[in-house]
């Protein structure tokens, strides 16, 4: 049997470092703020 596996070709282009850093900051800063606020409010429950 002669089976050929065809893989999808990727037309993706490499991302710039600045765009990746901006994306991480765009998500990471609000996430860090939310986690810190949750931690602060959770501490208040145990006092």
Short mmCIF file of N, CA and C in Angstrom, two decimals:
data_model
loop_
_atom_site.label_atom_id
_atom_site.label_comp_id
_atom_site.label_asym_id
_atom_site.label_seq_id
_atom_site.Cartn_x
_atom_site.Cartn_y
_atom_site.Cartn_z
N UNK A 1 0.83 -1.19 0.00
CA UNK A 1 0.00 0.00 0.00
C UNK A 1 0.87 1.25 0.00
N UNK A 2 0.50 2.16 -0.80
CA UNK A 2 1.25 3.40 -0.88
C UNK A 2 0.39 4.53 -0.34
N UNK A 3 0.54 4.79 0.93
CA UNK A 3 -0.24 5.87 1.56
C UNK A 3 0.68 7.04 1.84
N UNK A 4 0.23 8.20 1.43
CA UNK A 4 1.00 9.40 1.72
C UNK A 4 0.20 10.24 2.71
N UNK A 5 0.88 10.64 3.74
CA UNK A 5 0.25 11.50 4.73
C UNK A 5 0.51 12.94 4.34
N UNK A 6 -0.54 13.69 4.20
CA UNK A 6 -0.36 15.10 3.87
C UNK A 6 -0.64 15.93 5.12
N UNK A 7 0.28 16.77 5.43
CA UNK A 7 0.14 17.65 6.57
C UNK A 7 -0.29 19.03 6.08
N UNK A 8 -1.11 19.70 6.87
CA UNK A 8 -1.52 21.04 6.43
C UNK A 8 -0.32 21.98 6.41
N UNK A 9 -0.28 22.79 5.41
CA UNK A 9 0.82 23.75 5.33
C UNK A 9 0.50 24.94 6.22
N UNK A 10 1.51 25.48 6.80
CA UNK A 10 1.33 26.61 7.71
C UNK A 10 1.75 27.89 7.01
N UNK A 11 0.86 28.84 6.98
CA UNK A 11 1.18 30.14 6.41
C UNK A 11 1.48 31.16 7.51
N UNK A 12 1.76 30.66 8.70
CA UNK A 12 2.00 31.55 9.84
C UNK A 12 3.32 32.28 9.67
N UNK A 13 3.32 33.51 10.10
CA UNK A 13 4.55 34.29 10.08
C UNK A 13 5.05 34.45 11.51
N UNK A 14 6.33 34.57 11.71
CA UNK A 14 6.85 34.73 13.07
C UNK A 14 6.36 36.04 13.68
N UNK A 15 6.10 36.01 14.97
CA UNK A 15 5.63 37.20 15.68
C UNK A 15 6.83 38.03 16.12
N UNK A 16 6.61 39.32 16.21
CA UNK A 16 7.67 40.17 16.73
C UNK A 16 7.69 40.07 18.25
N UNK A 17 8.83 40.26 18.83
CA UNK A 17 8.98 40.17 20.28
C UNK A 17 8.13 41.21 20.98
N UNK A 18 8.04 42.38 20.40
CA UNK A 18 7.23 43.44 21.01
C UNK A 18 5.76 43.09 21.05
N UNK A 19 5.26 42.47 19.99
CA UNK A 19 3.84 42.10 19.95
C UNK A 19 3.54 41.01 20.97
N UNK A 20 4.45 40.07 21.11
CA UNK A 20 4.26 38.99 22.09
C UNK A 20 4.32 39.56 23.51
N UNK A 21 5.26 40.45 23.77
CA UNK A 21 5.36 41.07 25.10
C UNK A 21 4.11 41.88 25.41
N UNK A 22 3.60 42.62 24.43
CA UNK A 22 2.39 43.40 24.64
C UNK A 22 1.20 42.50 24.93
N UNK A 23 1.10 41.39 24.22
CA UNK A 23 -0.01 40.47 24.45
C UNK A 23 0.05 39.88 25.85
N UNK A 24 1.25 39.50 26.29
CA UNK A 24 1.38 38.96 27.65
C UNK A 24 1.05 40.02 28.70
N UNK A 25 1.46 41.25 28.49
CA UNK A 25 1.13 42.32 29.43
C UNK A 25 -0.36 42.61 29.43
N UNK A 26 -0.96 42.58 28.25
CA UNK A 26 -2.39 42.86 28.11
C UNK A 26 -3.21 41.85 28.90
N UNK A 27 -2.76 40.63 28.96
CA UNK A 27 -3.46 39.58 29.71
C UNK A 27 -2.94 39.48 31.14
N UNK A 28 -1.63 39.60 31.30
CA UNK A 28 -1.01 39.34 32.60
C UNK A 28 -1.29 40.38 33.66
N UNK A 29 -1.33 41.64 33.29
CA UNK A 29 -1.55 42.69 34.29
C UNK A 29 -2.95 42.58 34.92
N UNK A 30 -4.02 42.50 34.16
CA UNK A 30 -5.33 42.33 34.80
C UNK A 30 -5.44 41.01 35.56
N UNK A 31 -4.80 39.97 35.06
CA UNK A 31 -4.83 38.69 35.77
C UNK A 31 -4.12 38.80 37.11
N UNK A 32 -2.95 39.43 37.14
CA UNK A 32 -2.22 39.61 38.39
C UNK A 32 -3.01 40.47 39.36
N UNK A 33 -3.67 41.51 38.85
CA UNK A 33 -4.48 42.36 39.71
C UNK A 33 -5.64 41.56 40.31
N UNK A 34 -6.30 40.76 39.51
CA UNK A 34 -7.42 39.96 40.00
C UNK A 34 -6.99 38.93 41.01
N UNK A 35 -5.86 38.29 40.79
CA UNK A 35 -5.36 37.30 41.75
C UNK A 35 -4.99 37.99 43.06
N UNK A 36 -4.35 39.15 42.98
CA UNK A 36 -3.97 39.86 44.21
C UNK A 36 -5.21 40.32 44.99
N UNK A 37 -6.22 40.80 44.29
CA UNK A 37 -7.44 41.22 44.98
C UNK A 37 -8.15 40.04 45.63
N UNK A 38 -8.17 38.91 44.95
CA UNK A 38 -8.77 37.71 45.52
C UNK A 38 -8.01 37.28 46.77
N UNK A 39 -6.69 37.32 46.71
CA UNK A 39 -5.87 36.94 47.86
C UNK A 39 -6.11 37.88 49.04
N UNK A 40 -6.19 39.18 48.78
CA UNK A 40 -6.43 40.16 49.85
C UNK A 40 -7.78 39.92 50.49
N UNK A 41 -8.80 39.69 49.70
CA UNK A 41 -10.15 39.47 50.24
C UNK A 41 -10.24 38.14 50.96
N UNK A 42 -9.49 37.15 50.51
CA UNK A 42 -9.49 35.85 51.18
C UNK A 42 -8.80 35.97 52.55
N UNK A 43 -7.76 36.78 52.63
CA UNK A 43 -7.10 37.00 53.92
C UNK A 43 -8.05 37.63 54.94
N UNK A 44 -8.91 38.51 54.47
CA UNK A 44 -9.86 39.17 55.37
C UNK A 44 -10.84 38.16 55.98
N UNK A 45 -11.10 37.08 55.30
CA UNK A 45 -12.00 36.06 55.84
C UNK A 45 -11.42 35.35 57.05
N UNK A 46 -10.11 35.28 57.12
CA UNK A 46 -9.45 34.53 58.18
C UNK A 46 -8.94 35.41 59.32
N UNK A 47 -9.32 36.65 59.35
CA UNK A 47 -8.87 37.52 60.46
C UNK A 47 -9.96 37.65 61.49
#
